[in-house]
mmCIF file of N, CA and C and ligand atoms in Angstrom:
data_model
loop_
_atom_site.group_PDB
_atom_site.id
_atom_site.type_symbol
_atom_site.label_atom_id
_atom_site.label_comp_id
_atom_site.label_asym_id
_atom_site.label_seq_id
_atom_site.Cartn_x
_atom_site.Cartn_y
_atom_site.Cartn_z
ATOM 1 N N UNK A 170 15.541 6.312 -4.844
ATOM 2 C CA UNK A 170 15.272 6.329 -4.119
ATOM 3 C C UNK A 170 13.762 6.531 -3.553
ATOM 4 N N UNK A 171 12.863 5.700 -3.471
ATOM 5 C CA UNK A 171 11.226 6.787 -3.684
ATOM 6 C C UNK A 171 11.359 6.968 -2.224
ATOM 7 N N UNK A 172 10.761 7.680 -2.151
ATOM 8 C CA UNK A 172 9.664 8.656 -0.637
ATOM 9 C C UNK A 172 8.252 8.112 -1.323
ATOM 10 N N UNK A 173 8.040 7.083 0.223
ATOM 11 C CA UNK A 173 6.496 7.509 -0.264
ATOM 12 C C UNK A 173 5.762 8.063 1.060
ATOM 13 N N UNK A 174 4.544 8.254 0.914
ATOM 14 C CA UNK A 174 4.016 8.905 1.968
ATOM 15 C C UNK A 174 2.742 8.370 1.961
ATOM 16 N N UNK A 175 2.854 8.048 3.180
ATOM 17 C CA UNK A 175 1.441 7.061 4.117
ATOM 18 C C UNK A 175 0.597 8.034 4.862
ATOM 19 N N UNK A 176 -0.831 7.931 4.133
ATOM 20 C CA UNK A 176 -1.948 9.014 4.999
ATOM 21 C C UNK A 176 -3.116 8.341 6.003
ATOM 22 N N UNK A 177 -3.300 8.771 6.745
ATOM 23 C CA UNK A 177 -4.023 7.788 7.923
ATOM 24 C C UNK A 177 -5.470 8.049 7.940
ATOM 25 N N UNK A 178 -6.298 7.580 8.718
ATOM 26 C CA UNK A 178 -7.561 7.992 8.666
ATOM 27 C C UNK A 178 -7.620 9.139 8.929
ATOM 28 N N UNK A 179 -7.142 9.863 10.022
ATOM 29 C CA UNK A 179 -7.413 11.147 10.617
ATOM 30 C C UNK A 179 -6.265 12.162 10.194
ATOM 31 N N UNK A 180 -5.789 12.017 9.045
ATOM 32 C CA UNK A 180 -4.812 12.567 7.737
ATOM 33 C C UNK A 180 -3.203 12.690 8.180
ATOM 34 N N UNK A 181 -3.029 11.965 9.207
ATOM 35 C CA UNK A 181 -1.626 12.218 9.614
ATOM 36 C C UNK A 181 -0.871 11.656 8.415
ATOM 37 N N UNK A 182 0.226 11.998 8.074
ATOM 38 C CA UNK A 182 0.598 11.261 7.124
ATOM 39 C C UNK A 182 2.627 11.364 7.637
ATOM 40 N N UNK A 183 3.064 10.028 6.828
ATOM 41 C CA UNK A 183 4.158 9.650 7.542
ATOM 42 C C UNK A 183 5.309 9.423 5.946
ATOM 43 N N UNK A 184 6.612 9.711 5.812
ATOM 44 C CA UNK A 184 6.846 9.772 4.825
ATOM 45 C C UNK A 184 8.084 9.045 4.556
ATOM 46 N N UNK A 185 7.794 7.659 3.809
ATOM 47 C CA UNK A 185 8.791 6.302 4.224
ATOM 48 C C UNK A 185 10.184 6.246 3.166
ATOM 49 N N UNK A 186 11.306 6.735 3.568
ATOM 50 C CA UNK A 186 12.219 6.588 2.179
ATOM 51 C C UNK A 186 12.493 4.974 2.152
ATOM 52 N N UNK A 187 12.133 4.293 0.579
ATOM 53 C CA UNK A 187 12.627 2.870 0.374
ATOM 54 C C UNK A 187 13.688 2.565 -0.518
ATOM 55 N N UNK A 188 13.966 2.149 -1.088
ATOM 56 C CA UNK A 188 14.653 1.187 -2.487
ATOM 57 C C UNK A 188 13.631 0.846 -3.535
ATOM 58 N N UNK A 189 14.549 0.925 -4.989
ATOM 59 C CA UNK A 189 13.228 0.008 -5.907
ATOM 60 C C UNK A 189 13.495 -0.965 -5.716
ATOM 61 N N UNK A 190 12.495 -2.093 -6.276
ATOM 62 C CA UNK A 190 12.809 -3.440 -6.209
ATOM 63 C C UNK A 190 12.020 -4.062 -4.826
ATOM 64 N N UNK A 191 11.812 -3.428 -3.527
ATOM 65 C CA UNK A 191 11.486 -4.230 -2.634
ATOM 66 C C UNK A 191 10.414 -3.977 -2.880
ATOM 67 N N UNK A 192 9.012 -4.958 -1.742
ATOM 68 C CA UNK A 192 7.494 -4.179 -1.723
ATOM 69 C C UNK A 192 7.753 -2.918 -0.528
ATOM 70 N N UNK A 193 6.339 -2.030 -1.324
ATOM 71 C CA UNK A 193 6.302 -1.001 0.008
ATOM 72 C C UNK A 193 5.942 -1.539 0.923
ATOM 73 N N UNK A 194 5.147 -2.926 1.461
ATOM 74 C CA UNK A 194 5.425 -3.793 2.434
ATOM 75 C C UNK A 194 6.394 -3.256 3.340
ATOM 76 N N UNK A 195 6.698 -3.789 2.843
ATOM 77 C CA UNK A 195 8.589 -3.982 3.859
ATOM 78 C C UNK A 195 8.842 -2.692 4.540
ATOM 79 N N UNK A 196 8.831 -1.932 3.781
ATOM 80 C CA UNK A 196 9.340 -0.144 3.915
ATOM 81 C C UNK A 196 8.161 0.674 5.352
ATOM 82 N N UNK A 197 6.924 -0.114 4.952
ATOM 83 C CA UNK A 197 5.791 0.523 5.851
ATOM 84 C C UNK A 197 5.866 -0.260 7.615
ATOM 85 N N UNK A 198 6.306 -1.196 7.486
ATOM 86 C CA UNK A 198 6.698 -2.350 8.241
ATOM 87 C C UNK A 198 8.156 -1.854 9.212
ATOM 88 N N UNK A 199 8.903 -1.817 8.021
ATOM 89 C CA UNK A 199 10.359 -1.353 8.894
ATOM 90 C C UNK A 199 9.955 0.153 10.013
ATOM 91 N N UNK A 200 9.484 0.994 9.023
ATOM 92 C CA UNK A 200 8.513 2.416 10.085
ATOM 93 C C UNK A 200 8.162 2.508 10.929
ATOM 94 N N UNK A 201 7.169 1.082 11.174
ATOM 95 C CA UNK A 201 6.153 1.346 11.818
ATOM 96 C C UNK A 201 4.946 2.200 11.759
ATOM 97 N N UNK A 202 4.478 1.742 10.082
ATOM 98 C CA UNK A 202 3.101 2.700 9.850
ATOM 99 C C UNK A 202 2.405 1.795 10.487
ATOM 100 N N UNK A 203 1.259 2.986 11.044
ATOM 101 C CA UNK A 203 0.345 2.123 11.977
ATOM 102 C C UNK A 203 -0.506 1.650 10.690
ATOM 103 N N UNK A 204 -1.257 1.001 10.623
ATOM 104 C CA UNK A 204 -2.065 0.135 10.284
ATOM 105 C C UNK A 204 -1.889 -0.813 9.028
ATOM 106 N N UNK A 205 -0.630 -0.994 8.984
ATOM 107 C CA UNK A 205 0.123 -1.952 8.221
ATOM 108 C C UNK A 205 0.707 -3.016 9.025
ATOM 109 N N UNK A 206 -0.265 -4.178 9.333
ATOM 110 C CA UNK A 206 0.294 -5.138 10.184
ATOM 111 C C UNK A 206 1.352 -6.382 9.303
ATOM 112 N N UNK A 207 0.800 -6.367 8.108
ATOM 113 C CA UNK A 207 1.211 -7.389 7.122
ATOM 114 C C UNK A 207 1.673 -9.135 7.934
ATOM 115 N N UNK A 208 0.898 -9.549 8.254
ATOM 116 C CA UNK A 208 0.602 -10.199 9.679
ATOM 117 C C UNK A 208 1.603 -11.937 8.756
ATOM 118 N N UNK A 209 0.989 -12.408 7.451
ATOM 119 C CA UNK A 209 1.639 -12.871 6.743
ATOM 120 C C UNK A 209 2.931 -12.947 6.199
ATOM 121 N N UNK A 210 3.406 -11.690 6.265
ATOM 122 C CA UNK A 210 4.731 -11.349 5.682
ATOM 123 C C UNK A 210 5.465 -11.336 4.162
ATOM 124 N N UNK A 211 3.583 -11.359 3.858
ATOM 125 C CA UNK A 211 4.106 -10.581 2.435
ATOM 126 C C UNK A 211 3.682 -12.341 1.114
ATOM 127 N N UNK A 212 2.852 -13.021 2.062
ATOM 128 C CA UNK A 212 2.827 -14.219 1.311
ATOM 129 C C UNK A 212 1.058 -14.319 0.680
ATOM 130 N N UNK A 213 0.344 -13.091 0.642
ATOM 131 C CA UNK A 213 -0.728 -12.644 -0.033
ATOM 132 C C UNK A 213 -1.522 -13.434 0.779
ATOM 133 N N UNK A 214 -1.957 -13.450 1.976
ATOM 134 C CA UNK A 214 -2.995 -14.545 2.653
ATOM 135 C C UNK A 214 -3.276 -14.010 3.972
ATOM 136 N N UNK A 215 -3.012 -12.509 4.121
ATOM 137 C CA UNK A 215 -3.808 -12.233 5.540
ATOM 138 C C UNK A 215 -4.493 -10.684 4.601
ATOM 139 N N UNK A 216 -4.383 -9.673 3.869
ATOM 140 C CA UNK A 216 -4.519 -8.472 3.308
ATOM 141 C C UNK A 216 -4.745 -7.572 4.521
ATOM 142 N N UNK A 217 -3.406 -7.997 5.773
ATOM 143 C CA UNK A 217 -3.430 -6.574 6.797
ATOM 144 C C UNK A 217 -2.749 -5.742 6.501
ATOM 145 N N UNK A 218 -1.961 -5.799 4.938
ATOM 146 C CA UNK A 218 -1.110 -4.834 4.647
ATOM 147 C C UNK A 218 -1.813 -3.684 2.788
ATOM 148 N N UNK A 219 -2.954 -3.690 3.744
ATOM 149 C CA UNK A 219 -4.125 -2.873 2.445
ATOM 150 C C UNK A 219 -4.040 -1.838 2.617
ATOM 151 N N UNK A 220 -3.714 -1.468 1.798
ATOM 152 C CA UNK A 220 -3.655 0.530 1.245
ATOM 153 C C UNK A 220 -4.646 1.018 -0.015
ATOM 154 N N UNK A 221 -4.750 2.368 0.014
ATOM 155 C CA UNK A 221 -5.595 2.746 -0.985
ATOM 156 C C UNK A 221 -4.750 3.881 -1.961
ATOM 157 N N UNK A 222 -4.520 3.019 -3.276
ATOM 158 C CA UNK A 222 -3.811 4.110 -3.828
ATOM 159 C C UNK A 222 -4.136 5.316 -4.533
ATOM 160 N N UNK A 223 -3.239 6.869 -4.269
ATOM 161 C CA UNK A 223 -4.217 7.899 -4.564
ATOM 162 C C UNK A 223 -4.524 7.924 -6.175
ATOM 163 N N UNK A 224 -5.680 8.414 -6.921
ATOM 164 C CA UNK A 224 -5.869 8.374 -8.148
ATOM 165 C C UNK A 224 -4.673 8.483 -8.983
ATOM 166 N N UNK A 225 -3.855 10.082 -8.763
ATOM 167 C CA UNK A 225 -2.420 10.078 -9.557
ATOM 168 C C UNK A 225 -1.307 9.299 -9.923
ATOM 169 N N UNK A 226 -1.854 8.009 -9.234
ATOM 170 C CA UNK A 226 -0.766 6.578 -8.647
ATOM 171 C C UNK A 226 -0.866 5.867 -9.280
ATOM 172 N N UNK A 227 -2.557 5.388 -9.412
ATOM 173 C CA UNK A 227 -2.352 4.212 -10.171
ATOM 174 C C UNK A 227 -2.201 3.767 -11.024
ATOM 175 N N UNK A 228 -2.381 4.417 -11.903
ATOM 176 C CA UNK A 228 -1.740 4.315 -13.869
ATOM 177 C C UNK A 228 -0.548 3.459 -13.102
ATOM 178 N N UNK A 229 0.788 4.527 -12.388
ATOM 179 C CA UNK A 229 1.961 3.646 -12.122
ATOM 180 C C UNK A 229 1.781 2.577 -11.676
ATOM 181 N N UNK A 230 1.562 2.350 -10.643
ATOM 182 C CA UNK A 230 1.167 0.908 -9.728
ATOM 183 C C UNK A 230 0.809 0.082 -10.401
ATOM 184 N N UNK A 231 -0.551 0.281 -10.956
ATOM 185 C CA UNK A 231 -0.858 -0.785 -12.179
ATOM 186 C C UNK A 231 -2.070 -1.650 -11.152
ATOM 187 N N UNK A 232 -2.913 -2.747 -11.542
ATOM 188 C CA UNK A 232 -3.877 -3.290 -11.212
ATOM 189 C C UNK A 232 -3.367 -4.300 -10.068
ATOM 190 N N UNK A 233 -4.672 -3.928 -9.087
ATOM 191 C CA UNK A 233 -3.613 -5.851 -8.549
ATOM 192 C C UNK A 233 -4.323 -7.290 -9.949
ATOM 193 N N UNK A 234 -3.626 -7.965 -9.192
ATOM 194 C CA UNK A 234 -3.742 -9.326 -9.532
ATOM 195 C C UNK A 234 -5.103 -10.114 -9.774
ATOM 196 N N UNK A 235 -5.755 -10.873 -10.070
ATOM 197 C CA UNK A 235 -6.586 -12.200 -9.645
ATOM 198 C C UNK A 235 -6.668 -12.187 -8.508
ATOM 199 N N UNK A 236 -5.891 -13.443 -7.959
ATOM 200 C CA UNK A 236 -5.227 -13.363 -6.815
ATOM 201 C C UNK A 236 -5.035 -12.727 -5.866
ATOM 202 N N UNK A 237 -4.709 -11.209 -6.001
ATOM 203 C CA UNK A 237 -5.044 -10.146 -5.252
ATOM 204 C C UNK A 237 -6.329 -9.538 -4.840
ATOM 205 N N UNK A 238 -6.666 -9.359 -5.874
ATOM 206 C CA UNK A 238 -8.061 -8.716 -5.788
ATOM 207 C C UNK A 238 -9.129 -10.059 -5.041
ATOM 208 N N UNK A 239 -8.849 -11.460 -5.062
ATOM 209 C CA UNK A 239 -9.615 -12.179 -4.808
ATOM 210 C C UNK A 239 -9.633 -11.744 -2.779
ATOM 211 N N UNK A 240 -8.058 -11.680 -2.919
ATOM 212 C CA UNK A 240 -7.776 -11.102 -1.218
ATOM 213 C C UNK A 240 -8.648 -9.901 -0.943
ATOM 214 N N UNK A 241 -8.788 -9.029 -1.561
ATOM 215 C CA UNK A 241 -9.335 -7.529 -1.197
ATOM 216 C C UNK A 241 -10.474 -7.473 -1.170
ATOM 217 N N UNK A 242 -11.142 -8.445 -2.005
ATOM 218 C CA UNK A 242 -12.710 -7.940 -2.071
ATOM 219 C C UNK A 242 -13.415 -7.956 -1.122
ATOM 220 N N UNK A 243 -13.139 -8.925 -0.162
ATOM 221 C CA UNK A 243 -14.457 -9.364 0.896
ATOM 222 C C UNK A 243 -14.157 -8.139 1.899
ATOM 223 N N UNK A 244 -13.250 -7.309 1.839
ATOM 224 C CA UNK A 244 -13.242 -5.876 3.391
ATOM 225 C C UNK A 244 -13.750 -5.099 2.711
ATOM 226 N N UNK A 245 -14.174 -4.616 4.072
ATOM 227 C CA UNK A 245 -15.797 -3.269 3.894
ATOM 228 C C UNK A 245 -14.690 -1.688 3.422
ATOM 229 N N UNK A 246 -13.497 -2.190 3.046
ATOM 230 C CA UNK A 246 -12.550 -0.805 2.819
ATOM 231 C C UNK A 246 -12.338 -0.649 1.791
ATOM 232 N N UNK A 247 -12.860 -1.845 0.980
ATOM 233 C CA UNK A 247 -11.955 -2.447 -0.546
ATOM 234 C C UNK A 247 -12.537 -1.032 -1.508
ATOM 235 N N UNK A 248 -11.920 -0.317 -2.132
ATOM 236 C CA UNK A 248 -12.140 0.140 -3.157
ATOM 237 C C UNK A 248 -12.073 -0.474 -4.857
ATOM 238 N N UNK A 249 -12.669 -0.802 -5.727
ATOM 239 C CA UNK A 249 -11.794 -1.615 -6.513
ATOM 240 C C UNK A 249 -11.200 -0.501 -7.527
ATOM 241 N N UNK A 250 -10.706 0.231 -7.381
ATOM 242 C CA UNK A 250 -9.837 1.808 -8.375
ATOM 243 C C UNK A 250 -8.934 1.612 -7.388
ATOM 244 N N UNK A 251 -8.746 1.614 -6.172
ATOM 245 C CA UNK A 251 -7.239 1.461 -5.480
ATOM 246 C C UNK A 251 -6.647 0.670 -4.447
ATOM 247 N N UNK A 252 -7.862 -0.095 -4.301
ATOM 248 C CA UNK A 252 -7.207 -1.049 -3.471
ATOM 249 C C UNK A 252 -5.959 -1.884 -3.715
ATOM 250 N N UNK A 253 -4.374 -1.627 -3.391
ATOM 251 C CA UNK A 253 -3.443 -2.950 -3.576
ATOM 252 C C UNK A 253 -3.374 -3.441 -1.668
ATOM 253 N N UNK A 254 -2.965 -4.353 -2.343
ATOM 254 C CA UNK A 254 -1.834 -5.060 -1.000
ATOM 255 C C UNK A 254 -0.424 -5.013 -0.874
ATOM 256 N N UNK A 255 0.334 -4.025 0.121
ATOM 257 C CA UNK A 255 1.127 -3.022 0.128
ATOM 258 C C UNK A 255 2.033 -3.955 -0.112
ATOM 259 N N UNK A 256 1.980 -5.874 -0.090
ATOM 260 C CA UNK A 256 3.509 -6.819 -0.393
ATOM 261 C C UNK A 256 3.399 -6.610 -1.913
ATOM 262 N N UNK A 257 2.029 -6.385 -2.662
ATOM 263 C CA UNK A 257 2.342 -6.971 -3.657
ATOM 264 C C UNK A 257 2.682 -5.374 -4.813
ATOM 265 N N UNK A 258 2.818 -4.925 -4.594
ATOM 266 C CA UNK A 258 3.465 -3.616 -4.876
ATOM 267 C C UNK A 258 5.145 -3.561 -4.743
ATOM 268 N N UNK A 259 5.528 -3.467 -6.052
ATOM 269 C CA UNK A 259 7.261 -3.348 -6.388
ATOM 270 C C UNK A 259 7.682 -2.127 -6.203
ATOM 271 N N UNK A 260 8.339 -1.539 -5.394
ATOM 272 C CA UNK A 260 9.087 -0.204 -6.037
ATOM 273 C C UNK A 260 9.631 -0.119 -6.947
ATOM 274 N N UNK A 261 9.243 0.682 -7.418
ATOM 275 C CA UNK A 261 10.386 1.884 -8.720
ATOM 276 C C UNK A 261 10.722 3.159 -8.530
ATOM 277 N N UNK A 262 11.825 3.576 -9.277
ATOM 278 C CA UNK A 262 12.225 4.595 -9.402
ATOM 279 C C UNK A 262 10.920 5.664 -9.505
ATOM 280 N N UNK A 263 9.926 5.393 -10.272
ATOM 281 C CA UNK A 263 9.088 6.473 -11.072
ATOM 282 C C UNK A 263 8.043 6.477 -10.055
ATOM 283 N N UNK A 264 8.111 5.544 -8.633
ATOM 284 C CA UNK A 264 7.346 5.945 -7.927
ATOM 285 C C UNK A 264 7.513 6.630 -6.751
ATOM 286 N N UNK A 265 8.515 7.631 -6.908
ATOM 287 C CA UNK A 265 9.223 8.686 -5.664
ATOM 288 C C UNK A 265 7.868 9.645 -5.665
ATOM 289 N N UNK A 266 7.570 9.634 -4.372
ATOM 290 C CA UNK A 266 6.410 11.329 -4.406
ATOM 291 C C UNK A 266 4.987 9.938 -4.518
ATOM 292 N N UNK A 267 5.551 8.715 -4.646
ATOM 293 C CA UNK A 267 4.160 8.439 -4.384
ATOM 294 C C UNK A 267 2.681 8.444 -3.052
ATOM 295 N N UNK A 268 1.802 9.179 -3.150
ATOM 296 C CA UNK A 268 0.861 8.864 -1.940
ATOM 297 C C UNK A 268 -0.047 7.957 -1.854
ATOM 298 N N UNK A 269 -0.275 7.245 -0.207
ATOM 299 C CA UNK A 269 -1.265 6.353 -0.536
ATOM 300 C C UNK A 269 -1.834 6.157 0.679
ATOM 301 N N UNK A 270 -3.447 5.587 1.009
ATOM 302 C CA UNK A 270 -3.631 6.063 1.675
ATOM 303 C C UNK A 270 -4.027 4.473 3.144
ATOM 304 N N UNK A 271 -4.066 4.239 4.254
ATOM 305 C CA UNK A 271 -4.464 3.495 4.777
ATOM 306 C C UNK A 271 -5.859 3.805 5.062
ATOM 307 N N UNK A 272 -6.627 2.678 4.682
ATOM 308 C CA UNK A 272 -8.024 2.423 5.027
ATOM 309 C C UNK A 272 -8.033 2.292 6.933
ATOM 310 N N UNK A 273 -9.840 3.007 6.829
ATOM 311 C CA UNK A 273 -9.624 3.035 8.032
ATOM 312 C C UNK A 273 -10.586 1.667 8.380
ATOM 313 N N UNK A 274 -9.753 1.317 9.475
ATOM 314 C CA UNK A 274 -10.035 0.058 9.935
ATOM 315 C C UNK A 274 -11.589 -0.144 10.781
HETATM 316 FE FE1 FES B 563 0.005 -10.451 4.088
HETATM 317 FE FE2 FES B 563 0.171 -9.154 2.306
HETATM 318 S S1 FES B 563 1.351 -9.216 3.952
HETATM 319 S S2 FES B 563 -1.284 -9.873 2.475
#
């Protein structure tokens, strides 16, 4: 059961307890993490579930697919190394303790 910390632009932190096998977005919306709107419900067509994966977790999470990258690279807060759509991050046990930042909108 991974525990994931969301960090808001003001530094506020919220820990979400999740299960492996589901998307990070699913648990962010379940627990009402501010800034994760997920308007398309995970269809990869809104980019309102954008997060920045902190550097120490990027190798475990992996890079965005080309399609995901296309949804992200027009956003002002896009960071090529850190940006991911949380609906495309499928949680695994080795993500326990992961920290992600919610970009300033
Ligand atoms: Fe819409 Fe992730 S929920 S792109």
